[in-house]
mmCIF file with all atom_site columns, C-alpha atoms and ligand atoms in Angstrom:
data_model
loop_
_atom_site.group_PDB
_atom_site.id
_atom_site.type_symbol
_atom_site.label_atom_id
_atom_site.label_alt_id
_atom_site.label_comp_id
_atom_site.label_asym_id
_atom_site.label_entity_id
_atom_site.label_seq_id
_atom_site.pdbx_PDB_ins_code
_atom_site.Cartn_x
_atom_site.Cartn_y
_atom_site.Cartn_z
_atom_site.occupancy
_atom_site.B_iso_or_equiv
_atom_site.pdbx_formal_charge
_atom_site.auth_seq_id
_atom_site.auth_comp_id
_atom_site.auth_asym_id
_atom_site.auth_atom_id
_atom_site.pdbx_PDB_model_num
ATOM   1   C CA . MET X 1 1   ? 77.757  106.052 89.247  1.00 0.00 ? 15  MET X CA 1
ATOM   2   C CA . ARG X 1 2   ? 78.323  102.552 90.224  1.00 0.00 ? 16  ARG X CA 1
ATOM   3   C CA . ILE X 1 3   ? 80.926  101.425 92.754  1.00 0.00 ? 17  ILE X CA 1
ATOM   4   C CA . ASP X 1 4   ? 81.636  97.785  93.066  1.00 0.00 ? 18  ASP X CA 1
ATOM   5   C CA . ILE X 1 5   ? 83.743  96.822  96.371  1.00 0.00 ? 19  ILE X CA 1
ATOM   6   C CA . ILE X 1 6   ? 85.427  93.406  96.630  1.00 0.00 ? 20  ILE X CA 1
ATOM   7   C CA . THR X 1 7   ? 86.276  92.339  100.077 1.00 0.00 ? 21  THR X CA 1
ATOM   8   C CA . VAL X 1 8   ? 86.772  88.987  102.007 1.00 0.00 ? 22  VAL X CA 1
ATOM   9   C CA . LEU X 1 9   ? 85.025  91.128  104.781 1.00 0.00 ? 23  LEU X CA 1
ATOM   10  C CA . PRO X 1 10  ? 81.664  92.244  103.271 1.00 0.00 ? 24  PRO X CA 1
ATOM   11  C CA . GLU X 1 11  ? 79.981  92.613  106.585 1.00 0.00 ? 25  GLU X CA 1
ATOM   12  C CA . MET X 1 12  ? 82.595  95.253  107.554 1.00 0.00 ? 26  MET X CA 1
ATOM   13  C CA . MET X 1 13  ? 81.426  97.363  104.797 1.00 0.00 ? 27  MET X CA 1
ATOM   14  C CA . GLU X 1 14  ? 77.841  97.272  105.783 1.00 0.00 ? 28  GLU X CA 1
ATOM   15  C CA . GLY X 1 15  ? 77.736  100.199 108.593 1.00 0.00 ? 29  GLY X CA 1
ATOM   16  C CA . PRO X 1 16  ? 79.431  102.840 106.646 1.00 0.00 ? 30  PRO X CA 1
ATOM   17  C CA . LEU X 1 17  ? 77.632  102.364 103.378 1.00 0.00 ? 31  LEU X CA 1
ATOM   18  C CA . THR X 1 18  ? 74.291  102.300 104.922 1.00 0.00 ? 32  THR X CA 1
ATOM   19  C CA . CYS X 1 19  ? 74.087  105.409 107.013 1.00 0.00 ? 33  CYS X CA 1
ATOM   20  C CA . SER X 1 20  ? 73.836  109.103 106.327 1.00 0.00 ? 34  SER X CA 1
ATOM   21  C CA . ILE X 1 21  ? 74.784  110.505 102.858 1.00 0.00 ? 35  ILE X CA 1
ATOM   22  C CA . LEU X 1 22  ? 75.878  107.519 101.448 1.00 0.00 ? 36  LEU X CA 1
ATOM   23  C CA . LYS X 1 23  ? 72.616  105.698 102.165 1.00 0.00 ? 37  LYS X CA 1
ATOM   24  C CA . ARG X 1 24  ? 70.471  108.483 100.847 1.00 0.00 ? 38  ARG X CA 1
ATOM   25  C CA . ALA X 1 25  ? 72.618  108.709 97.678  1.00 0.00 ? 39  ALA X CA 1
ATOM   26  C CA . GLN X 1 26  ? 71.887  105.141 97.084  1.00 0.00 ? 40  GLN X CA 1
ATOM   27  C CA . GLU X 1 27  ? 68.159  105.549 97.814  1.00 0.00 ? 41  GLU X CA 1
ATOM   28  C CA . LYS X 1 28  ? 67.931  108.593 95.542  1.00 0.00 ? 42  LYS X CA 1
ATOM   29  C CA . GLY X 1 29  ? 69.602  106.519 92.809  1.00 0.00 ? 43  GLY X CA 1
ATOM   30  C CA . LEU X 1 30  ? 72.488  108.679 92.429  1.00 0.00 ? 44  LEU X CA 1
ATOM   31  C CA . VAL X 1 31  ? 75.070  105.636 93.017  1.00 0.00 ? 45  VAL X CA 1
ATOM   32  C CA . GLU X 1 32  ? 74.700  102.162 93.223  1.00 0.00 ? 46  GLU X CA 1
ATOM   33  C CA . ILE X 1 33  ? 77.144  100.335 95.762  1.00 0.00 ? 47  ILE X CA 1
ATOM   34  C CA . VAL X 1 34  ? 77.586  96.673  95.462  1.00 0.00 ? 48  VAL X CA 1
ATOM   35  C CA . VAL X 1 35  ? 79.772  94.724  97.848  1.00 0.00 ? 49  VAL X CA 1
ATOM   36  C CA . HIS X 1 36  ? 81.113  91.359  96.692  1.00 0.00 ? 50  HIS X CA 1
ATOM   37  C CA . ASN X 1 37  ? 82.392  88.676  98.869  1.00 0.00 ? 51  ASN X CA 1
ATOM   38  C CA . LEU X 1 38  ? 85.659  87.360  97.329  1.00 0.00 ? 52  LEU X CA 1
ATOM   39  C CA . ARG X 1 39  ? 85.200  83.932  99.065  1.00 0.00 ? 53  ARG X CA 1
ATOM   40  C CA . ASP X 1 40  ? 82.122  83.706  96.368  1.00 0.00 ? 54  ASP X CA 1
ATOM   41  C CA . TYR X 1 41  ? 84.764  83.464  93.854  1.00 0.00 ? 55  TYR X CA 1
ATOM   42  C CA . SER X 1 42  ? 86.740  80.885  95.380  1.00 0.00 ? 56  SER X CA 1
ATOM   43  C CA . THR X 1 43  ? 86.857  77.227  93.826  1.00 0.00 ? 57  THR X CA 1
ATOM   44  C CA . ASP X 1 44  ? 88.243  75.917  96.993  1.00 0.00 ? 58  ASP X CA 1
ATOM   45  C CA . VAL X 1 45  ? 85.787  73.622  98.861  1.00 0.00 ? 59  VAL X CA 1
ATOM   46  C CA . ARG X 1 46  ? 86.425  75.400  101.984 1.00 0.00 ? 60  ARG X CA 1
ATOM   47  C CA . ARG X 1 47  ? 86.070  78.845  99.997  1.00 0.00 ? 61  ARG X CA 1
ATOM   48  C CA . ARG X 1 48  ? 89.881  79.757  100.815 1.00 0.00 ? 62  ARG X CA 1
ATOM   49  C CA . VAL X 1 49  ? 91.022  83.011  98.954  1.00 0.00 ? 63  VAL X CA 1
ATOM   50  C CA . ASP X 1 50  ? 94.630  83.150  100.529 1.00 0.00 ? 64  ASP X CA 1
ATOM   51  C CA . ASP X 1 51  ? 97.652  81.098  100.659 1.00 0.00 ? 65  ASP X CA 1
ATOM   52  C CA . TYR X 1 52  ? 101.492 81.202  102.061 1.00 0.00 ? 66  TYR X CA 1
ATOM   53  C CA . ALA X 1 53  ? 103.612 83.682  100.467 1.00 0.00 ? 67  ALA X CA 1
ATOM   54  C CA . PHE X 1 54  ? 106.444 82.164  98.414  1.00 0.00 ? 68  PHE X CA 1
ATOM   55  C CA . GLY X 1 55  ? 110.013 82.811  99.902  1.00 0.00 ? 69  GLY X CA 1
ATOM   56  C CA . PHE X 1 56  ? 110.439 83.463  103.489 1.00 0.00 ? 70  PHE X CA 1
ATOM   57  C CA . GLY X 1 57  ? 107.796 86.247  104.019 1.00 0.00 ? 71  GLY X CA 1
ATOM   58  C CA . ALA X 1 58  ? 105.425 85.618  107.008 1.00 0.00 ? 72  ALA X CA 1
ATOM   59  C CA . GLY X 1 59  ? 101.500 85.861  106.386 1.00 0.00 ? 73  GLY X CA 1
ATOM   60  C CA . MET X 1 60  ? 98.709  85.160  104.222 1.00 0.00 ? 74  MET X CA 1
ATOM   61  C CA . VAL X 1 61  ? 98.419  86.324  100.552 1.00 0.00 ? 75  VAL X CA 1
ATOM   62  C CA . LEU X 1 62  ? 95.449  86.692  98.630  1.00 0.00 ? 76  LEU X CA 1
ATOM   63  C CA . GLN X 1 63  ? 95.453  84.586  95.680  1.00 0.00 ? 77  GLN X CA 1
ATOM   64  C CA . CYS X 1 64  ? 95.026  85.731  91.819  1.00 0.00 ? 78  CYS X CA 1
ATOM   65  C CA . ASP X 1 65  ? 92.442  83.214  90.874  1.00 0.00 ? 79  ASP X CA 1
ATOM   66  C CA . PRO X 1 66  ? 89.283  84.664  92.880  1.00 0.00 ? 80  PRO X CA 1
ATOM   67  C CA . ILE X 1 67  ? 90.319  88.061  92.386  1.00 0.00 ? 81  ILE X CA 1
ATOM   68  C CA . PHE X 1 68  ? 90.559  87.492  88.539  1.00 0.00 ? 82  PHE X CA 1
ATOM   69  C CA . ARG X 1 69  ? 87.408  85.640  88.297  1.00 0.00 ? 83  ARG X CA 1
ATOM   70  C CA . CYS X 1 70  ? 85.351  88.228  90.240  1.00 0.00 ? 84  CYS X CA 1
ATOM   71  C CA . ILE X 1 71  ? 86.972  91.197  88.227  1.00 0.00 ? 85  ILE X CA 1
ATOM   72  C CA . GLU X 1 72  ? 86.622  89.480  84.889  1.00 0.00 ? 86  GLU X CA 1
ATOM   73  C CA . LYS X 1 73  ? 82.998  88.834  85.707  1.00 0.00 ? 87  LYS X CA 1
ATOM   74  C CA . LEU X 1 74  ? 82.347  92.431  86.541  1.00 0.00 ? 88  LEU X CA 1
ATOM   75  C CA . LYS X 1 75  ? 84.096  93.514  83.271  1.00 0.00 ? 89  LYS X CA 1
ATOM   76  C CA . SER X 1 76  ? 82.087  91.231  81.356  1.00 0.00 ? 90  SER X CA 1
ATOM   77  C CA . GLU X 1 77  ? 78.831  93.057  82.395  1.00 0.00 ? 91  GLU X CA 1
ATOM   78  C CA . ARG X 1 78  ? 80.060  96.652  81.973  1.00 0.00 ? 92  ARG X CA 1
ATOM   79  C CA . GLU X 1 79  ? 83.082  98.790  81.290  1.00 0.00 ? 93  GLU X CA 1
ATOM   80  C CA . TYR X 1 80  ? 85.190  100.283 84.363  1.00 0.00 ? 94  TYR X CA 1
ATOM   81  C CA . ASP X 1 81  ? 86.907  103.447 84.399  1.00 0.00 ? 95  ASP X CA 1
ATOM   82  C CA . GLU X 1 82  ? 89.320  102.488 87.316  1.00 0.00 ? 96  GLU X CA 1
ATOM   83  C CA . VAL X 1 83  ? 90.200  99.252  89.290  1.00 0.00 ? 97  VAL X CA 1
ATOM   84  C CA . ILE X 1 84  ? 91.472  100.752 92.456  1.00 0.00 ? 98  ILE X CA 1
ATOM   85  C CA . PHE X 1 85  ? 93.319  98.601  95.078  1.00 0.00 ? 99  PHE X CA 1
ATOM   86  C CA . THR X 1 86  ? 93.801  99.853  98.651  1.00 0.00 ? 100 THR X CA 1
ATOM   87  C CA . ALA X 1 87  ? 97.180  99.736  100.079 1.00 0.00 ? 101 ALA X CA 1
ATOM   88  C CA . PRO X 1 88  ? 99.433  101.319 102.401 1.00 0.00 ? 102 PRO X CA 1
ATOM   89  C CA . ASP X 1 89  ? 102.028 101.830 99.353  1.00 0.00 ? 103 ASP X CA 1
ATOM   90  C CA . GLY X 1 90  ? 99.644  103.434 97.065  1.00 0.00 ? 104 GLY X CA 1
ATOM   91  C CA . GLU X 1 91  ? 99.262  107.008 96.006  1.00 0.00 ? 105 GLU X CA 1
ATOM   92  C CA . ARG X 1 92  ? 98.000  109.138 98.924  1.00 0.00 ? 106 ARG X CA 1
ATOM   93  C CA . PHE X 1 93  ? 94.478  109.980 98.861  1.00 0.00 ? 107 PHE X CA 1
ATOM   94  C CA . CYS X 1 94  ? 93.461  113.702 98.612  1.00 0.00 ? 108 CYS X CA 1
ATOM   95  C CA . GLN X 1 95  ? 90.493  115.892 97.512  1.00 0.00 ? 109 GLN X CA 1
ATOM   96  C CA . PRO X 1 96  ? 91.552  116.444 93.942  1.00 0.00 ? 110 PRO X CA 1
ATOM   97  C CA . MET X 1 97  ? 91.677  112.546 93.612  1.00 0.00 ? 111 MET X CA 1
ATOM   98  C CA . ALA X 1 98  ? 88.085  112.422 95.034  1.00 0.00 ? 112 ALA X CA 1
ATOM   99  C CA . ASN X 1 99  ? 87.118  114.957 92.661  1.00 0.00 ? 113 ASN X CA 1
ATOM   100 C CA . GLN X 1 100 ? 88.200  113.201 89.614  1.00 0.00 ? 114 GLN X CA 1
ATOM   101 C CA . LEU X 1 101 ? 86.893  109.716 90.702  1.00 0.00 ? 115 LEU X CA 1
ATOM   102 C CA . SER X 1 102 ? 83.442  111.424 91.475  1.00 0.00 ? 116 SER X CA 1
ATOM   103 C CA . MET X 1 103 ? 83.216  112.177 87.828  1.00 0.00 ? 117 MET X CA 1
ATOM   104 C CA . LYS X 1 104 ? 83.660  108.531 86.696  1.00 0.00 ? 118 LYS X CA 1
ATOM   105 C CA . GLU X 1 105 ? 80.875  106.131 85.633  1.00 0.00 ? 119 GLU X CA 1
ATOM   106 C CA . ASN X 1 106 ? 81.834  102.685 87.036  1.00 0.00 ? 120 ASN X CA 1
ATOM   107 C CA . ILE X 1 107 ? 84.562  101.990 89.601  1.00 0.00 ? 121 ILE X CA 1
ATOM   108 C CA . ILE X 1 108 ? 85.875  98.768  91.250  1.00 0.00 ? 122 ILE X CA 1
ATOM   109 C CA . ILE X 1 109 ? 87.684  99.081  94.711  1.00 0.00 ? 123 ILE X CA 1
ATOM   110 C CA . LEU X 1 110 ? 89.468  95.891  95.541  1.00 0.00 ? 124 LEU X CA 1
ATOM   111 C CA . CYS X 1 111 ? 90.337  95.804  99.226  1.00 0.00 ? 125 CYS X CA 1
ATOM   112 C CA . GLY X 1 112 ? 93.731  94.767  100.390 1.00 0.00 ? 126 GLY X CA 1
ATOM   113 C CA . HIS X 1 113 ? 93.927  92.209  102.896 1.00 0.00 ? 127 HIS X CA 1
ATOM   114 C CA . TYR X 1 114 ? 96.286  90.106  105.261 1.00 0.00 ? 128 TYR X CA 1
ATOM   115 C CA . LYS X 1 115 ? 99.827  90.417  104.147 1.00 0.00 ? 129 LYS X CA 1
ATOM   116 C CA . GLY X 1 116 ? 98.938  91.669  100.830 1.00 0.00 ? 130 GLY X CA 1
ATOM   117 C CA . VAL X 1 117 ? 97.654  90.277  97.272  1.00 0.00 ? 131 VAL X CA 1
ATOM   118 C CA . ASP X 1 118 ? 99.462  88.325  94.795  1.00 0.00 ? 132 ASP X CA 1
ATOM   119 C CA . HIS X 1 119 ? 101.542 91.004  93.013  1.00 0.00 ? 133 HIS X CA 1
ATOM   120 C CA . ARG X 1 120 ? 100.100 89.663  89.455  1.00 0.00 ? 134 ARG X CA 1
ATOM   121 C CA . VAL X 1 121 ? 96.845  91.165  90.450  1.00 0.00 ? 135 VAL X CA 1
ATOM   122 C CA . ARG X 1 122 ? 98.372  94.759  90.873  1.00 0.00 ? 136 ARG X CA 1
ATOM   123 C CA . GLU X 1 123 ? 100.184 94.268  87.626  1.00 0.00 ? 137 GLU X CA 1
ATOM   124 C CA . ALA X 1 124 ? 97.692  92.844  85.431  1.00 0.00 ? 138 ALA X CA 1
ATOM   125 C CA . LEU X 1 125 ? 94.205  94.294  86.822  1.00 0.00 ? 139 LEU X CA 1
ATOM   126 C CA . VAL X 1 126 ? 94.865  97.177  88.849  1.00 0.00 ? 140 VAL X CA 1
ATOM   127 C CA . THR X 1 127 ? 94.745  100.754 87.444  1.00 0.00 ? 141 THR X CA 1
ATOM   128 C CA . LYS X 1 128 ? 95.169  102.866 90.376  1.00 0.00 ? 142 LYS X CA 1
ATOM   129 C CA . GLU X 1 129 ? 96.536  102.073 93.967  1.00 0.00 ? 143 GLU X CA 1
ATOM   130 C CA . ILE X 1 130 ? 95.303  104.395 96.892  1.00 0.00 ? 144 ILE X CA 1
ATOM   131 C CA . SER X 1 131 ? 96.656  104.659 100.371 1.00 0.00 ? 145 SER X CA 1
ATOM   132 C CA . ILE X 1 132 ? 94.545  106.972 102.801 1.00 0.00 ? 146 ILE X CA 1
ATOM   133 C CA . GLY X 1 133 ? 97.689  107.593 105.017 1.00 0.00 ? 147 GLY X CA 1
ATOM   134 C CA . ASP X 1 134 ? 101.092 106.507 106.128 1.00 0.00 ? 148 ASP X CA 1
ATOM   135 C CA . TYR X 1 135 ? 99.880  103.952 108.588 1.00 0.00 ? 149 TYR X CA 1
ATOM   136 C CA . VAL X 1 136 ? 99.022  100.259 108.064 1.00 0.00 ? 150 VAL X CA 1
ATOM   137 C CA . LEU X 1 137 ? 95.598  99.153  108.615 1.00 0.00 ? 151 LEU X CA 1
ATOM   138 C CA . THR X 1 138 ? 94.628  95.282  109.111 1.00 0.00 ? 152 THR X CA 1
ATOM   139 C CA . GLY X 1 139 ? 92.742  95.623  105.611 1.00 0.00 ? 153 GLY X CA 1
ATOM   140 C CA . GLY X 1 140 ? 91.653  97.948  102.972 1.00 0.00 ? 154 GLY X CA 1
ATOM   141 C CA . GLU X 1 141 ? 87.952  97.885  103.745 1.00 0.00 ? 155 GLU X CA 1
ATOM   142 C CA . MET X 1 142 ? 88.010  101.204 105.827 1.00 0.00 ? 156 MET X CA 1
ATOM   143 C CA . ALA X 1 143 ? 89.994  102.754 103.117 1.00 0.00 ? 157 ALA X CA 1
ATOM   144 C CA . ALA X 1 144 ? 87.412  101.758 100.639 1.00 0.00 ? 158 ALA X CA 1
ATOM   145 C CA . ALA X 1 145 ? 84.792  103.279 102.640 1.00 0.00 ? 159 ALA X CA 1
ATOM   146 C CA . ILE X 1 146 ? 86.658  106.552 103.223 1.00 0.00 ? 160 ILE X CA 1
ATOM   147 C CA . ILE X 1 147 ? 87.289  106.672 99.548  1.00 0.00 ? 161 ILE X CA 1
ATOM   148 C CA . SER X 1 148 ? 83.539  105.840 98.780  1.00 0.00 ? 162 SER X CA 1
ATOM   149 C CA . ASP X 1 149 ? 82.395  108.472 101.157 1.00 0.00 ? 163 ASP X CA 1
ATOM   150 C CA . ALA X 1 150 ? 84.736  111.114 99.947  1.00 0.00 ? 164 ALA X CA 1
ATOM   151 C CA . ILE X 1 151 ? 83.577  110.469 96.266  1.00 0.00 ? 165 ILE X CA 1
ATOM   152 C CA . VAL X 1 152 ? 79.885  109.975 96.873  1.00 0.00 ? 166 VAL X CA 1
ATOM   153 C CA . ARG X 1 153 ? 79.414  113.310 98.680  1.00 0.00 ? 167 ARG X CA 1
ATOM   154 C CA . LEU X 1 154 ? 80.520  115.145 95.592  1.00 0.00 ? 168 LEU X CA 1
ATOM   155 C CA . ILE X 1 155 ? 77.903  113.613 93.255  1.00 0.00 ? 169 ILE X CA 1
ATOM   156 C CA . PRO X 1 156 ? 75.476  116.310 92.380  1.00 0.00 ? 170 PRO X CA 1
ATOM   157 C CA . GLY X 1 157 ? 72.521  116.045 94.754  1.00 0.00 ? 171 GLY X CA 1
ATOM   158 C CA . ALA X 1 158 ? 73.980  113.929 97.221  1.00 0.00 ? 172 ALA X CA 1
ATOM   159 C CA . ILE X 1 159 ? 74.347  116.792 99.932  1.00 0.00 ? 173 ILE X CA 1
ATOM   160 C CA . GLY X 1 160 ? 71.299  119.114 100.408 1.00 0.00 ? 174 GLY X CA 1
ATOM   161 C CA . ASP X 1 161 ? 73.301  122.182 99.940  1.00 0.00 ? 175 ASP X CA 1
ATOM   162 C CA . GLU X 1 162 ? 75.622  121.823 96.843  1.00 0.00 ? 176 GLU X CA 1
ATOM   163 C CA . GLN X 1 163 ? 77.489  124.897 97.972  1.00 0.00 ? 177 GLN X CA 1
ATOM   164 C CA . SER X 1 164 ? 78.570  123.442 101.074 1.00 0.00 ? 178 SER X CA 1
ATOM   165 C CA . ALA X 1 165 ? 80.624  120.745 99.102  1.00 0.00 ? 179 ALA X CA 1
ATOM   166 C CA . LEU X 1 166 ? 82.635  123.660 97.356  1.00 0.00 ? 180 LEU X CA 1
ATOM   167 C CA . SER X 1 167 ? 83.451  125.272 100.556 1.00 0.00 ? 181 SER X CA 1
ATOM   168 C CA . ASP X 1 168 ? 84.981  122.069 102.140 1.00 0.00 ? 182 ASP X CA 1
ATOM   169 C CA . SER X 1 169 ? 88.287  122.402 103.517 1.00 0.00 ? 183 SER X CA 1
ATOM   170 C CA . PHE X 1 170 ? 90.919  121.708 100.822 1.00 0.00 ? 184 PHE X CA 1
ATOM   171 C CA . GLN X 1 171 ? 88.530  122.331 97.731  1.00 0.00 ? 185 GLN X CA 1
ATOM   172 C CA . ASP X 1 172 ? 90.352  125.543 97.207  1.00 0.00 ? 186 ASP X CA 1
ATOM   173 C CA . ASN X 1 173 ? 93.627  124.240 98.911  1.00 0.00 ? 187 ASN X CA 1
ATOM   174 C CA . LEU X 1 174 ? 92.532  126.038 102.221 1.00 0.00 ? 188 LEU X CA 1
ATOM   175 C CA . LEU X 1 175 ? 91.201  124.786 105.466 1.00 0.00 ? 189 LEU X CA 1
ATOM   176 C CA . ALA X 1 176 ? 87.553  125.794 106.018 1.00 0.00 ? 190 ALA X CA 1
ATOM   177 C CA . PRO X 1 177 ? 86.796  128.738 108.135 1.00 0.00 ? 191 PRO X CA 1
ATOM   178 C CA . PRO X 1 178 ? 85.036  128.033 111.656 1.00 0.00 ? 192 PRO X CA 1
ATOM   179 C CA . VAL X 1 179 ? 81.337  127.897 111.884 1.00 0.00 ? 193 VAL X CA 1
ATOM   180 C CA . TYR X 1 180 ? 78.819  128.803 114.742 1.00 0.00 ? 194 TYR X CA 1
ATOM   181 C CA . THR X 1 181 ? 75.291  128.372 115.434 1.00 0.00 ? 195 THR X CA 1
ATOM   182 C CA . ARG X 1 182 ? 72.881  129.568 117.875 1.00 0.00 ? 196 ARG X CA 1
ATOM   183 C CA . PRO X 1 183 ? 73.115  130.995 120.782 1.00 0.00 ? 197 PRO X CA 1
ATOM   184 C CA . ALA X 1 184 ? 75.400  133.846 119.790 1.00 0.00 ? 198 ALA X CA 1
ATOM   185 C CA . ASP X 1 185 ? 76.611  133.907 123.182 1.00 0.00 ? 199 ASP X CA 1
ATOM   186 C CA . TYR X 1 186 ? 77.336  130.898 124.963 1.00 0.00 ? 200 TYR X CA 1
ATOM   187 C CA . ARG X 1 187 ? 78.708  131.039 128.550 1.00 0.00 ? 201 ARG X CA 1
ATOM   188 C CA . GLY X 1 188 ? 80.194  134.395 127.521 1.00 0.00 ? 202 GLY X CA 1
ATOM   189 C CA . MET X 1 189 ? 81.919  133.027 124.572 1.00 0.00 ? 203 MET X CA 1
ATOM   190 C CA . LYS X 1 190 ? 80.697  134.898 121.712 1.00 0.00 ? 204 LYS X CA 1
ATOM   191 C CA . VAL X 1 191 ? 80.403  134.387 117.970 1.00 0.00 ? 205 VAL X CA 1
ATOM   192 C CA . PRO X 1 192 ? 82.567  136.778 115.803 1.00 0.00 ? 206 PRO X CA 1
ATOM   193 C CA . GLU X 1 193 ? 80.559  139.817 115.330 1.00 0.00 ? 207 GLU X CA 1
ATOM   194 C CA . ILE X 1 194 ? 80.889  140.113 111.685 1.00 0.00 ? 208 ILE X CA 1
ATOM   195 C CA . LEU X 1 195 ? 79.045  136.853 111.211 1.00 0.00 ? 209 LEU X CA 1
ATOM   196 C CA . LEU X 1 196 ? 75.790  138.757 112.793 1.00 0.00 ? 210 LEU X CA 1
ATOM   197 C CA . SER X 1 197 ? 76.264  141.749 110.642 1.00 0.00 ? 211 SER X CA 1
ATOM   198 C CA . GLY X 1 198 ? 74.205  140.208 107.674 1.00 0.00 ? 212 GLY X CA 1
ATOM   199 C CA . ASN X 1 199 ? 76.909  141.856 105.103 1.00 0.00 ? 213 ASN X CA 1
ATOM   200 C CA . GLU X 1 200 ? 77.483  139.101 102.675 1.00 0.00 ? 214 GLU X CA 1
ATOM   201 C CA . ARG X 1 201 ? 80.433  140.679 101.238 1.00 0.00 ? 215 ARG X CA 1
ATOM   202 C CA . LYS X 1 202 ? 82.359  141.448 104.585 1.00 0.00 ? 216 LYS X CA 1
ATOM   203 C CA . ILE X 1 203 ? 81.340  137.861 105.920 1.00 0.00 ? 217 ILE X CA 1
ATOM   204 C CA . ALA X 1 204 ? 82.893  136.475 102.712 1.00 0.00 ? 218 ALA X CA 1
ATOM   205 C CA . GLU X 1 205 ? 86.078  138.227 103.106 1.00 0.00 ? 219 GLU X CA 1
ATOM   206 C CA . TRP X 1 206 ? 86.302  137.616 106.913 1.00 0.00 ? 220 TRP X CA 1
ATOM   207 C CA . GLU X 1 207 ? 85.888  133.875 106.161 1.00 0.00 ? 221 GLU X CA 1
ATOM   208 C CA . HIS X 1 208 ? 88.605  134.034 103.349 1.00 0.00 ? 222 HIS X CA 1
ATOM   209 C CA . GLU X 1 209 ? 91.080  135.862 105.940 1.00 0.00 ? 223 GLU X CA 1
ATOM   210 C CA . VAL X 1 210 ? 90.368  133.303 108.725 1.00 0.00 ? 224 VAL X CA 1
ATOM   211 C CA . ALA X 1 211 ? 90.619  130.455 106.219 1.00 0.00 ? 225 ALA X CA 1
ATOM   212 C CA . LEU X 1 212 ? 94.023  131.774 105.105 1.00 0.00 ? 226 LEU X CA 1
ATOM   213 C CA . GLU X 1 213 ? 95.213  132.413 108.605 1.00 0.00 ? 227 GLU X CA 1
ATOM   214 C CA . ARG X 1 214 ? 94.359  128.826 109.757 1.00 0.00 ? 228 ARG X CA 1
ATOM   215 C CA . THR X 1 215 ? 96.004  127.126 106.725 1.00 0.00 ? 229 THR X CA 1
ATOM   216 C CA . GLU X 1 216 ? 99.176  128.989 107.223 1.00 0.00 ? 230 GLU X CA 1
ATOM   217 C CA . ARG X 1 217 ? 99.241  128.129 110.998 1.00 0.00 ? 231 ARG X CA 1
ATOM   218 C CA . LEU X 1 218 ? 97.924  124.684 110.757 1.00 0.00 ? 232 LEU X CA 1
ATOM   219 C CA . ARG X 1 219 ? 98.956  123.363 107.277 1.00 0.00 ? 233 ARG X CA 1
ATOM   220 C CA . PRO X 1 220 ? 101.412 125.609 105.775 1.00 0.00 ? 234 PRO X CA 1
ATOM   221 C CA . ASP X 1 221 ? 102.340 122.788 103.262 1.00 0.00 ? 235 ASP X CA 1
ATOM   222 C CA . LEU X 1 222 ? 98.854  123.578 101.563 1.00 0.00 ? 236 LEU X CA 1
ATOM   223 C CA . LEU X 1 223 ? 99.843  126.962 100.583 1.00 0.00 ? 237 LEU X CA 1
HETATM 224 N N1 . ADE G 2 .   ? 95.393  98.871  103.932 1.00 0.00 ? 305 ADE G N1 1
HETATM 225 C C1 . ADE G 2 .   ? 96.195  98.918  104.951 1.00 0.00 ? 305 ADE G C1 1
HETATM 226 N N2 . ADE G 2 .   ? 96.637  100.068 105.166 1.00 0.00 ? 305 ADE G N2 1
HETATM 227 C C2 . ADE G 2 .   ? 96.174  101.031 104.337 1.00 0.00 ? 305 ADE G C2 1
HETATM 228 C C3 . ADE G 2 .   ? 96.209  102.273 103.875 1.00 0.00 ? 305 ADE G C3 1
HETATM 229 N N3 . ADE G 2 .   ? 97.103  103.161 104.837 1.00 0.00 ? 305 ADE G N3 1
HETATM 230 N N4 . ADE G 2 .   ? 95.582  102.953 103.028 1.00 0.00 ? 305 ADE G N4 1
HETATM 231 C C4 . ADE G 2 .   ? 94.756  102.048 102.194 1.00 0.00 ? 305 ADE G C4 1
HETATM 232 N N5 . ADE G 2 .   ? 94.697  100.754 102.412 1.00 0.00 ? 305 ADE G N5 1
HETATM 233 C C5 . ADE G 2 .   ? 95.366  100.206 103.535 1.00 0.00 ? 305 ADE G C5 1
#
């Protein structure tokens, strides 16, 4: 899989993409993540990529030309399954969406910024608009990092124990059951007895029951 991220703040992407599972997945060759500085596609002498909004709206808007030039260059090199745009008015990101995207070959993530991007970009180039939640960030970079993380960890081989991706919260519309490690008794707080029993079937039943109870209590909307 290949993920191309287009941003005016490439340095902001460095941290999340170069640590932990995302780092290892790239080292193992499971995914190639390429960050593009939108300013490299500006024809302006000062590498500007934004301008004032027409009308009376305040704030700067990312211009069409650098974005068209960048995406057209990428598309001339390979075929893309999706051109994703991160914006607060996009479709709400969720686990089924991450599952679907993790099966794609090549995707572009265009990070929104400032007051927005010229709407012609969204109409002509973007195939999917994603919001990571009902709040407004200063830009789409963190959203792009979150989407990349959620996708990449699902690629077979990205996390050591593949079973653990399947038992995540949301994978079966249930919150995950609580987990414990040693010691079994910490300051009088005991690990549920059943987990020490060694009985695989009973433990699975208990985990399902607890998952159901937690979901009913904390996220009834999932049921
Ligand atoms: N850009 C600004 N806010 C955002 C959000 N909530 N989701 C995705 N991209 C954004």
